[in-house]
Tab-separated table of C-alpha atoms and ligand atoms in Angstrom:
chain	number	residue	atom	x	y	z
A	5	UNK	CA	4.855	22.484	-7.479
A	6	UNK	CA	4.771	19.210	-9.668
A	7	UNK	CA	4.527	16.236	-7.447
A	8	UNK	CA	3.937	12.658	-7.986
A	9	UNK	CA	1.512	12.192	-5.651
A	10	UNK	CA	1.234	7.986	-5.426
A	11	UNK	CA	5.493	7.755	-5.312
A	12	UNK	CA	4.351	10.637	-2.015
A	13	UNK	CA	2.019	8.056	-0.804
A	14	UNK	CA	4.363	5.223	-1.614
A	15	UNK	CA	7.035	6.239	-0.340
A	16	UNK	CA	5.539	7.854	3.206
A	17	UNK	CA	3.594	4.987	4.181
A	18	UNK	CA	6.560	3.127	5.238
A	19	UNK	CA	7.227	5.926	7.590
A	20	UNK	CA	3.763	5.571	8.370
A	21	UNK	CA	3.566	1.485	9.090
A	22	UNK	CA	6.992	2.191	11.318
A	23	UNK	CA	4.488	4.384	13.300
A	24	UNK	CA	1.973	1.753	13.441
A	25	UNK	CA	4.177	-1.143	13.920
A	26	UNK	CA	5.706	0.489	17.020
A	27	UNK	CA	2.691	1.588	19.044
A	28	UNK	CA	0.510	-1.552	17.747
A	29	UNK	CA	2.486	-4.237	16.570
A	30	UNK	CA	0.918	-4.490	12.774
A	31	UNK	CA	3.579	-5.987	9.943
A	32	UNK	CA	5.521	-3.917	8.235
A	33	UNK	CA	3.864	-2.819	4.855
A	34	UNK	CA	0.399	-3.546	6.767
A	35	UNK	CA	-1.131	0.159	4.585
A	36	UNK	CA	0.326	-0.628	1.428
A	37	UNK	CA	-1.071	-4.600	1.146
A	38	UNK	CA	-4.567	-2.383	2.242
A	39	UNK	CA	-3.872	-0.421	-0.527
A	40	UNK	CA	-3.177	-2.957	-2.908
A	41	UNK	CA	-6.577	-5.129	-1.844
A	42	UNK	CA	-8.270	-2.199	-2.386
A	43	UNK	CA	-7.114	-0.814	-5.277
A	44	UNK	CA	-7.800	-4.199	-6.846
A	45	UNK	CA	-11.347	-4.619	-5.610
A	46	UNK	CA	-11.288	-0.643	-6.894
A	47	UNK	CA	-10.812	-1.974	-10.431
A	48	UNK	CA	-12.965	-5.218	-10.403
A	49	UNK	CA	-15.901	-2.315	-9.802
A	50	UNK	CA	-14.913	-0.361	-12.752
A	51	UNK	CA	-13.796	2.617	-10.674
A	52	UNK	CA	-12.518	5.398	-12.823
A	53	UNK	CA	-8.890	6.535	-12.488
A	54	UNK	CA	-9.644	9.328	-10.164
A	55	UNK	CA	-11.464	7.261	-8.269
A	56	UNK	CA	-8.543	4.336	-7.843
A	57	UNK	CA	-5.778	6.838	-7.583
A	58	UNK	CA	-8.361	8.349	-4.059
A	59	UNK	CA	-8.578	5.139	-3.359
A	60	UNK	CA	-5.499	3.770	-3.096
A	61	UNK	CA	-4.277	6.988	-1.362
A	62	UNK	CA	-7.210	6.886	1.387
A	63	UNK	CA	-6.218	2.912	2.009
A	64	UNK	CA	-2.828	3.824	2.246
A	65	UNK	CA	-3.432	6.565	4.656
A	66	UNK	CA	-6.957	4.703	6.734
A	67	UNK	CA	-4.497	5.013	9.844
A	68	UNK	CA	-3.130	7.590	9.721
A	69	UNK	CA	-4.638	8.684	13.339
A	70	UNK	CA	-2.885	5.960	15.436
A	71	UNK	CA	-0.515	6.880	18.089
A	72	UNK	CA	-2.930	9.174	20.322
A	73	UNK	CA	-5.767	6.916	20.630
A	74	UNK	CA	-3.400	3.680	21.760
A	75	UNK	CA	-3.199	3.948	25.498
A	76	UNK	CA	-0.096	3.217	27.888
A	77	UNK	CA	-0.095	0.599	29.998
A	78	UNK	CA	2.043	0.941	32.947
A	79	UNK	CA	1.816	-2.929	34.025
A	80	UNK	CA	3.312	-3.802	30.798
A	81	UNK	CA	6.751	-3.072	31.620
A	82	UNK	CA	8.509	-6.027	30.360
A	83	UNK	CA	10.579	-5.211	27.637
A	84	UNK	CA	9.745	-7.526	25.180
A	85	UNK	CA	6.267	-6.754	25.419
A	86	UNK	CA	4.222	-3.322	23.415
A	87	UNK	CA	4.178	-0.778	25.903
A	88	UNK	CA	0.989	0.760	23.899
A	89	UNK	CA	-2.149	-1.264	23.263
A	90	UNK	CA	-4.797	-0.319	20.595
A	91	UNK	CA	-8.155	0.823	21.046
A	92	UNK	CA	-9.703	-0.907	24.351
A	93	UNK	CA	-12.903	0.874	23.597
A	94	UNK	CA	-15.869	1.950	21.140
A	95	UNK	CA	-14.633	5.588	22.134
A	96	UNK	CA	-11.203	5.270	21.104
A	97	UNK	CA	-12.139	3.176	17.709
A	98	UNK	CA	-14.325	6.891	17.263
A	99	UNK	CA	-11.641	9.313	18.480
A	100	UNK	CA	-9.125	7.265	15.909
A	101	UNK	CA	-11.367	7.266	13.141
A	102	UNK	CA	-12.676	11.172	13.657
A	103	UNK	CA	-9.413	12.283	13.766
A	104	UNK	CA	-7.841	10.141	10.715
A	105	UNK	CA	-10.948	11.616	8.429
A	106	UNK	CA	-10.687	15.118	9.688
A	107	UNK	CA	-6.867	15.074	9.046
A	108	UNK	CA	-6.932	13.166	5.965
A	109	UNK	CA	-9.287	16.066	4.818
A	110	UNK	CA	-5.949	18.369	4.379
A	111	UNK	CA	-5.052	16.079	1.613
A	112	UNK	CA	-5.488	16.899	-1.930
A	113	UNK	CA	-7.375	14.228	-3.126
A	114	UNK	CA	-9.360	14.668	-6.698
A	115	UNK	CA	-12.804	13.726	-6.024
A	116	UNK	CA	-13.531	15.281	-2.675
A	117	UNK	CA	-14.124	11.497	-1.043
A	118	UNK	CA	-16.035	12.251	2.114
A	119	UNK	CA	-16.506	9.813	5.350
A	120	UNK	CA	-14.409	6.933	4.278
A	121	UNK	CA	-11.677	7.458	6.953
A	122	UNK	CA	-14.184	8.030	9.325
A	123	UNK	CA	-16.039	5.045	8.305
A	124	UNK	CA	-13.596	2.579	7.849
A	125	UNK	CA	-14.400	0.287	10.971
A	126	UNK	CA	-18.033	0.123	10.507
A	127	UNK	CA	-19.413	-3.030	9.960
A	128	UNK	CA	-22.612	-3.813	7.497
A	129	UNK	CA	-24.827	-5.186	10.219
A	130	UNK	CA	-24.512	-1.984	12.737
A	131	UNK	CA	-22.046	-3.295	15.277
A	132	UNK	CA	-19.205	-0.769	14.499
A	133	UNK	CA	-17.938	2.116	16.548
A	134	UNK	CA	-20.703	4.483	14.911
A	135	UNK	CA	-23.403	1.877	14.236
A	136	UNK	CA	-24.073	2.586	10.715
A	137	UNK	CA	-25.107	0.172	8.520
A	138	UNK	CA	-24.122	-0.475	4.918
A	139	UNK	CA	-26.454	1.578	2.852
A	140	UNK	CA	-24.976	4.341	4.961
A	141	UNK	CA	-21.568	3.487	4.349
A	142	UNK	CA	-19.766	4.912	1.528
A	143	UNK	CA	-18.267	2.172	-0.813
A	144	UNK	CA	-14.338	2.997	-0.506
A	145	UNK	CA	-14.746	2.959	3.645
A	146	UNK	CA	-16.095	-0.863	2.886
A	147	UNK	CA	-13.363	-1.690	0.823
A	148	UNK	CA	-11.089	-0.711	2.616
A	149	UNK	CA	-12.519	-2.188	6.130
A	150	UNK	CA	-12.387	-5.462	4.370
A	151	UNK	CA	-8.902	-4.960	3.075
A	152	UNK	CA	-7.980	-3.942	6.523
A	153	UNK	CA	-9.452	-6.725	8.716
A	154	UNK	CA	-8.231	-9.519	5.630
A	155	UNK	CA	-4.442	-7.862	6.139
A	156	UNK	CA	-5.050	-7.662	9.911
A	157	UNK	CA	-6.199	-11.074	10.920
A	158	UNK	CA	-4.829	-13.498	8.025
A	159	UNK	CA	-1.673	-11.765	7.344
A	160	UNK	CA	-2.053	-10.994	3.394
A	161	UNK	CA	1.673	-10.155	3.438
A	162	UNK	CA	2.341	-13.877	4.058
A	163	UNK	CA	-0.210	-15.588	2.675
A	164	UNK	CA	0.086	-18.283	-0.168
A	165	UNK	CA	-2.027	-19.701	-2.687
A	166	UNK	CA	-2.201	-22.900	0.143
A	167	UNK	CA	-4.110	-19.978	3.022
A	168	UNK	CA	-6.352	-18.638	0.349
A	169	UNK	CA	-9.204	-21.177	1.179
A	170	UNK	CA	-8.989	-19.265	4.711
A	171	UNK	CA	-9.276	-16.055	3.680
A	172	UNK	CA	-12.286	-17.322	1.865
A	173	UNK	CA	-13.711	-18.890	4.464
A	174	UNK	CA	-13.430	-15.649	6.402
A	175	UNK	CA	-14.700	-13.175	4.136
A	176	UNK	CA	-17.660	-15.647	3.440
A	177	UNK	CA	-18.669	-16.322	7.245
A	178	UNK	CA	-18.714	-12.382	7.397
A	179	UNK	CA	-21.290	-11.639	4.795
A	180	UNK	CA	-23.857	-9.518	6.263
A	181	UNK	CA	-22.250	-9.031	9.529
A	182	UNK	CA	-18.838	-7.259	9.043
A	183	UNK	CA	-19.570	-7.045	5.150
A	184	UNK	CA	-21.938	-6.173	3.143
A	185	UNK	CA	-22.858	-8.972	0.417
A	186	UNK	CA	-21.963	-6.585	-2.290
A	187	UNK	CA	-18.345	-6.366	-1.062
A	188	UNK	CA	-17.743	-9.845	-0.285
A	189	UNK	CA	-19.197	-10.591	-3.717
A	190	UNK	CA	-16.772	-8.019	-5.271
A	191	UNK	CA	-14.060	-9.547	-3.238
A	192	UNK	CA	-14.686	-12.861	-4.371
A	193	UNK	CA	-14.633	-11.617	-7.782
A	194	UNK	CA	-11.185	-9.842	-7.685
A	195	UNK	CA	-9.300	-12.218	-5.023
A	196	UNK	CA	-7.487	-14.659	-7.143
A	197	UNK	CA	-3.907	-16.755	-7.664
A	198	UNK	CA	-2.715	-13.489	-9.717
A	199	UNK	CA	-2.997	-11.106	-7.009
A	200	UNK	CA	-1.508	-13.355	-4.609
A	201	UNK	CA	1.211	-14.435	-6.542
A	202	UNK	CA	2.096	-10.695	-7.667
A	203	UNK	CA	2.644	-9.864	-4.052
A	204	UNK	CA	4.393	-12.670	-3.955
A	205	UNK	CA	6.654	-12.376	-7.169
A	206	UNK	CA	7.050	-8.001	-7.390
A	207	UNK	CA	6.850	-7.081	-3.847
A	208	UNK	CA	3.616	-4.926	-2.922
A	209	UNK	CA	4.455	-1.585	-4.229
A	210	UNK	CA	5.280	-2.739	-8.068
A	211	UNK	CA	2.328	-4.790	-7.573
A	212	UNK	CA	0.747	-1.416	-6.273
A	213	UNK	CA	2.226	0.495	-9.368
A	214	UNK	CA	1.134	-2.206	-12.058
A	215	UNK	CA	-2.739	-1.252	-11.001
A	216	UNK	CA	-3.110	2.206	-9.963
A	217	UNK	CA	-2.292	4.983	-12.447
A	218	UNK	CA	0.039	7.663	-11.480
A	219	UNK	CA	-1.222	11.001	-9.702
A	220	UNK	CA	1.058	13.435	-10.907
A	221	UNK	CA	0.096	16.917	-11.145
A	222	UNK	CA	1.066	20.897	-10.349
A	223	UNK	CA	-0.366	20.999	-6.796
A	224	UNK	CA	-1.160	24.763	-5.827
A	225	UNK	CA	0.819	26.242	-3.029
A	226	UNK	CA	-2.384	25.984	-0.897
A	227	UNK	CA	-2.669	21.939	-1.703
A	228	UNK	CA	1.448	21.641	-0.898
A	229	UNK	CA	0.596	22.954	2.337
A	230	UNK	CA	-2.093	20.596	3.569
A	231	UNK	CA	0.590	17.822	2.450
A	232	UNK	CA	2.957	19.122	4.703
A	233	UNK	CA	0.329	19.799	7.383
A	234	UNK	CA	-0.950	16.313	6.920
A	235	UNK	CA	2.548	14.601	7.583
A	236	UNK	CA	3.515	17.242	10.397
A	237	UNK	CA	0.502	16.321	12.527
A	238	UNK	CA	1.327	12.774	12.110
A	239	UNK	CA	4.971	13.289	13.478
A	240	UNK	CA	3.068	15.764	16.350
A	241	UNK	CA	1.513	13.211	17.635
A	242	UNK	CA	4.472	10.795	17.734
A	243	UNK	CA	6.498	13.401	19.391
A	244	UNK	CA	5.121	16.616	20.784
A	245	UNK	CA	8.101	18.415	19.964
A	246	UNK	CA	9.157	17.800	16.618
A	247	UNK	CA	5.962	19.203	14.754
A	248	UNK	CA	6.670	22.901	15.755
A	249	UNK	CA	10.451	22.219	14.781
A	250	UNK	CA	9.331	21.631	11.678
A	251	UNK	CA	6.632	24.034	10.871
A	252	UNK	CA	9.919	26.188	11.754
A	253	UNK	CA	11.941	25.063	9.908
A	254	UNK	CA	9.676	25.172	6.702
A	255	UNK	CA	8.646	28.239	7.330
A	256	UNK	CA	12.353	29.535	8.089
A	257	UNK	CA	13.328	27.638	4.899
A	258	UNK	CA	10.753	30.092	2.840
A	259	UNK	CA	12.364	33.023	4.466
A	260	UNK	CA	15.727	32.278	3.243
A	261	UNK	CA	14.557	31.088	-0.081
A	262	UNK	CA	13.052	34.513	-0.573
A	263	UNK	CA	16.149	36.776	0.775
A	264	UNK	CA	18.826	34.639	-2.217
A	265	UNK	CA	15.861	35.734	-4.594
A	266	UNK	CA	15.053	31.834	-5.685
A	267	UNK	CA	12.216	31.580	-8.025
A	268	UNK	CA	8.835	30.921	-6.627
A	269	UNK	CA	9.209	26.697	-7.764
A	270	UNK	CA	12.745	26.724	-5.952
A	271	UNK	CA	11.273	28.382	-2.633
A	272	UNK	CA	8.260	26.022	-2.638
A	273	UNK	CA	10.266	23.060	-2.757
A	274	UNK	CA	12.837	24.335	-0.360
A	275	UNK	CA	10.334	24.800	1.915
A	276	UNK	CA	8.502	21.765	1.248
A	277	UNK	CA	12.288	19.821	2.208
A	278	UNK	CA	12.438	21.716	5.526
A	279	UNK	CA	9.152	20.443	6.187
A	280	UNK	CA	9.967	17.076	5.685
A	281	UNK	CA	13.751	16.886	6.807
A	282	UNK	CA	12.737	15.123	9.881
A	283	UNK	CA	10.342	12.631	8.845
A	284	UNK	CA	12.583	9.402	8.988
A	285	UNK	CA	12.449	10.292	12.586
A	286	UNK	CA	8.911	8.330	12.632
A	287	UNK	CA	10.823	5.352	12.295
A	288	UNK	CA	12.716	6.359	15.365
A	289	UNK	CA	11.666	4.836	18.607
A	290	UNK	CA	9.275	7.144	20.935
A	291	UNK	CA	11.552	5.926	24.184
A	292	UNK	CA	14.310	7.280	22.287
A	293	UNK	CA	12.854	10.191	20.942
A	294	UNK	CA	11.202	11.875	23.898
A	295	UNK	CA	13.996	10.727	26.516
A	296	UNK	CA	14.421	13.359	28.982
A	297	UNK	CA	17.990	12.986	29.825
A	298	UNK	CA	21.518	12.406	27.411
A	299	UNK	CA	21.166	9.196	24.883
A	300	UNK	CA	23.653	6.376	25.613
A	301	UNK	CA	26.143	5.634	22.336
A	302	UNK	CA	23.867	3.153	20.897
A	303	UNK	CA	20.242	5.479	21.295
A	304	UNK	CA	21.972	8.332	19.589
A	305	UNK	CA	23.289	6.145	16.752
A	306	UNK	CA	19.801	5.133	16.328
A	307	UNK	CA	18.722	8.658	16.464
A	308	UNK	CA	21.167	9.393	14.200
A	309	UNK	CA	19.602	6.938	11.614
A	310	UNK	CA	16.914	9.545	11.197
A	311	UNK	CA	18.881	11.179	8.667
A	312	UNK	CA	19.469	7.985	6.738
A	313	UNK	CA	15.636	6.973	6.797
A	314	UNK	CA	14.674	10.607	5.465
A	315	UNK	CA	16.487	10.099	2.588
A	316	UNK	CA	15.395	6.368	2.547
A	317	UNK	CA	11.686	7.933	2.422
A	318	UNK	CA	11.934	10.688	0.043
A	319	UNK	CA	14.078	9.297	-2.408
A	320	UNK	CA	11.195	7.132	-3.260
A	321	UNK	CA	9.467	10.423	-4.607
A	322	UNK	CA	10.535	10.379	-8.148
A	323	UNK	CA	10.705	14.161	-9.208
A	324	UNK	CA	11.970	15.031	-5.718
A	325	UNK	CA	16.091	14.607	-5.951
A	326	UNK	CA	16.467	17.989	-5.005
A	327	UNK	CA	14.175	18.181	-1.668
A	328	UNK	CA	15.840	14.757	-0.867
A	329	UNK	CA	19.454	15.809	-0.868
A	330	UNK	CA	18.563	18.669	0.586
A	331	UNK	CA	16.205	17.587	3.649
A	332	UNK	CA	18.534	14.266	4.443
A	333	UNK	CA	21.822	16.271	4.512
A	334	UNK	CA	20.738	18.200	7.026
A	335	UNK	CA	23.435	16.944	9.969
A	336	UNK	CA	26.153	16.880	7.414
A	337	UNK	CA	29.116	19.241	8.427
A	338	UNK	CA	31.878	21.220	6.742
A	339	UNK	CA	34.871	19.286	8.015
A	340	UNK	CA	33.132	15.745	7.182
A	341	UNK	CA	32.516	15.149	10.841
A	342	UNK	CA	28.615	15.144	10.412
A	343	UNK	CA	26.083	12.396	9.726
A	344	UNK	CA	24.859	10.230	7.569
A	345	UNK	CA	27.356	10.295	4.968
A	346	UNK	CA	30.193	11.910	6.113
A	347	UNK	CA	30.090	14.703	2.746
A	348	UNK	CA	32.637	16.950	3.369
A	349	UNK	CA	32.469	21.044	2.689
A	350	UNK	CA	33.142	20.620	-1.048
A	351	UNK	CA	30.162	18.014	-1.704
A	352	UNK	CA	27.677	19.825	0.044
A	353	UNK	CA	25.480	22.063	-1.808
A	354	UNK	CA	24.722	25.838	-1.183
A	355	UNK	CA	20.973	24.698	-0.744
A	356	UNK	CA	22.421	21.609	1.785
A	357	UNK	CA	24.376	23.966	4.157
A	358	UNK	CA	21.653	26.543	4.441
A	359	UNK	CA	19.000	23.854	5.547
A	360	UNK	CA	21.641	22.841	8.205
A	361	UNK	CA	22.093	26.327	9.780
A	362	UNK	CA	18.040	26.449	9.325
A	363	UNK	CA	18.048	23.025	11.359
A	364	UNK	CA	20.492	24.242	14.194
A	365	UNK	CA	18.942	27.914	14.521
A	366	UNK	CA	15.449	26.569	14.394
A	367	UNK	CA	16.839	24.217	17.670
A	368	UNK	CA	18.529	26.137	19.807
A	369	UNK	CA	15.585	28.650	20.109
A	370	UNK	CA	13.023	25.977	20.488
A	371	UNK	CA	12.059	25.272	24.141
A	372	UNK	CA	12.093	21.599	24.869
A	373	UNK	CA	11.148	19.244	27.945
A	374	UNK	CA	14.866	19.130	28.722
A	375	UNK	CA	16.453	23.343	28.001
A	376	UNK	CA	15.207	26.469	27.516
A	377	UNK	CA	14.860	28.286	23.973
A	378	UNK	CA	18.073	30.560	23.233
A	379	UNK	CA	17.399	34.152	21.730
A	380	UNK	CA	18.478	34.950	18.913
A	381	UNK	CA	21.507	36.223	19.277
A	382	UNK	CA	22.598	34.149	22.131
A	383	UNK	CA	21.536	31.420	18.611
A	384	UNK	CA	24.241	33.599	16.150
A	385	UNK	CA	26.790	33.528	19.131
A	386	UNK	CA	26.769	29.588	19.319
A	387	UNK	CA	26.714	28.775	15.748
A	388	UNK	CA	29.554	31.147	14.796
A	389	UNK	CA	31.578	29.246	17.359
A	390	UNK	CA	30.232	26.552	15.530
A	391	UNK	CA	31.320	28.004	11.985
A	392	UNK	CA	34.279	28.800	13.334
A	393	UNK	CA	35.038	24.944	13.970
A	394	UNK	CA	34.005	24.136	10.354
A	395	UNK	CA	30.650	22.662	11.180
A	396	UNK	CA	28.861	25.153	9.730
A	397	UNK	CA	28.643	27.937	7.096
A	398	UNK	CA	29.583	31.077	8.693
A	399	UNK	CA	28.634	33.445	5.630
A	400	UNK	CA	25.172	31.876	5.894
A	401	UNK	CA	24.760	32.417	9.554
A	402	UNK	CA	25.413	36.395	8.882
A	403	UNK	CA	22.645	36.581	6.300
A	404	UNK	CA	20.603	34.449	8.756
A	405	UNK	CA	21.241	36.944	11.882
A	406	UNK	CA	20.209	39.909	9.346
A	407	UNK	CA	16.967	38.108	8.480
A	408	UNK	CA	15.907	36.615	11.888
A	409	UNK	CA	17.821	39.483	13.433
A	410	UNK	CA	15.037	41.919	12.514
A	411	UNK	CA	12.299	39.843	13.366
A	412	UNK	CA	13.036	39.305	16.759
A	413	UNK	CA	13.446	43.095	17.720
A	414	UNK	CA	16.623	43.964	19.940
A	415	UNK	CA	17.504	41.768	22.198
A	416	UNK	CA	19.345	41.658	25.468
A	417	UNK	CA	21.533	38.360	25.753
B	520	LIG	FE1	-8.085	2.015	11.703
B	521	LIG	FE1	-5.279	-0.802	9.560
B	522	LIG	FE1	17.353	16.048	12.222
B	523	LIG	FE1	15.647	18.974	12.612
């Protein structure tokens, strides 16, 4: 399947930051300004364009292994105040930074970068999490530490030319101890009015675009899958239940694809929309998400926005029009009652209504904190009652009972 890889990494990482913003409080755009740092310190050093387009993809992604290692803390009920607080220890600075390189490993990077996720809080002199020091740190998990830390603690995202004596100052009074003299040298080097002003002037991600070539390419069927790995154990560990959903829901979205006879392409990226219909629910609130009992009007309108921020998210893939009508129209309905949009039975696409049975089936026989999994044909009895309202496609449903039918043996309802 050809994908443009960066627009991917572009346009995920603000699902990504909403993550990271909820469970630690960092700015919005906090991996993208990483990116950009990087990706310029990437070209002061003459990197090659492999080597920037890793880059760039690794900052973008450093943490990506966030949410499990931030702890609850019970006394801090107040509401205005972050129920989760980061990494209170050495071991949880490990567990986030094992985790984020062993992940990140499922990602289809070109030259194999090794370690730089799981090095990307070491300091030069030895005082990190893993106590290595420089020479045994490689040079993109330096980079991108200082990116981090400089985006962090000075707020890059706000800074003007006026704060770039701090920053400076900063980087300076760390040489040695959290960086090594080669990288604050090379930082010194690349930080300038120009890349503060572009931030400034084009926003991050033209900035972003105007330095780091594109990564687009035919990625196997064995690479698309440790994409869609990748991003489903990110939303796993935001919410416990959603990952299976979708792994379902792909893999349900495959089946289909395969019974209308689609061509291999059309399958691939059917199931590569299934896999991602969900994903603007990372920008949905945990307390909302995992609630055990009903939503009140205004939490399900909110919930409802997940629909609206998939779209937001993948529509920023350029290539990916397709995938993005069909993953974000997933709660659309025949008689225009559904959500985001409103289409009505006319506008919506073959492909559209098919992921929307998918979505519902995949549901109801999921077991969740709050109900019990349906079987499947207790599944076909509910949404033909639903078909038969004009919510959803009811010639669909019968080719769905004949496929999933089979599958699940005969069953007693
Ligand atoms: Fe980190
Ligand atoms: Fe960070
Ligand atoms: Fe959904
Ligand atoms: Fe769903």
């Amino acid at each position: 399947m050809i994908l443009n890889f960066t627009d991917m990494l572009y346009a995920l990482s603000y699902a990504l930051d909403a993550v990271e913003s909820e469970f630690n409080g960092i700015m919005e755009g906090h991996g993208k300004r990483v990116a950009w740092i990087s990706a310029c310190m990437g070209r002061t050093a003459g990197m090659s364009r492999r080597e920037l387009i890793d880059l760039t993809g690794l900052a973008i992604l450093h943490d990506n292994a966030v949410v499990e290692f931030a702890y609850h803390d019970p006394a801090e009920s107040a509401p205005d105040r972050k129920k989760y607080v980061m990494f209170e220890d050495w071991d949880s600075f490990r567990g986030h930074c094992i985790r984020g390189e062993k992940r990140v490993r499922l990602m289809p990077f070109i030259t194999n970068p090794e370690n730089v996720i799981l090095y990307h809080h070491e300091n030069a002199d030895g005082s990190g999490p893993f106590g290595k020091t420089a020479e045994n740190i490689p040079p993109a998990a330096q980079i991108i530490h200082l990116a981090d830390t400089v985006d962090v603690y000075l707020h890059f995202g706000r800074i003007s030319e006026k704060d770039r004596e701090q920053v400076e100052r900063f980087v300076l009074g760390n040489r040695g101890i959290m960086f090594s003299p080669r990288i604050v040298d090379l930082f010194m080097e690349t930080f300038d009015t120009a890349m503060v002003k572009s931030v400034e002037e084009m926003g991050v991600t033209r900035s972003l675009r105007s330095v780091v070539p594109e990564g687009v390419k035919d990625f196997s069927p064995k690479e698309i899958q440790g994409i869609t790995d990748f991003f489903a154990g990110i939303v796993d560990d935001k919410s416990s239940f959603t990952r299976d959903h979708s792994v379902g829901v792909a893999r349900k979205a495959e089946e289909m694809a395969r019974f209308y006879g689609w061509s291999e392409e059309k399958a691939e990226r059917f199931r590569f929309a299934g896999a991602f219909h969900d994903i603007g629910k990372l920008v949905v609130n945990n307390d909302i998400l995992e609630k055990p009992g009903r939503l009140t009007g205004d939490e399900f309108l909110e919930m409802q926005n997940h629909a609206s921020q998939t779209y937001k998210v993948l529509s920023g893939i350029r290539g990916c029009e397709d995938i993005t009508e069909w993953a974000a129209n997933h709660h659309e309905k025949l008689d225009g009652n559904g959500y985001p949009r409103g289409l009505t039975e006319q506008q919506l696409s073959f492909e559209d209504r098919l992921m929307a049975c998918i979505d519902v089936y995949q549901a109801l026989r999921e077991k969740r904190p709050y109900k019990d999994g349906l079987t499947h044909s207790r599944t076909i009895a509910v949404m033909r009652d639903m078909a038969a309202r004009r919510k959803l496609d009811g010639g669909i449903i019968r080719d769905m009972d004949r496929v999933f039918g089979t599958q699940t043996g005969r069953e007693v309802s």
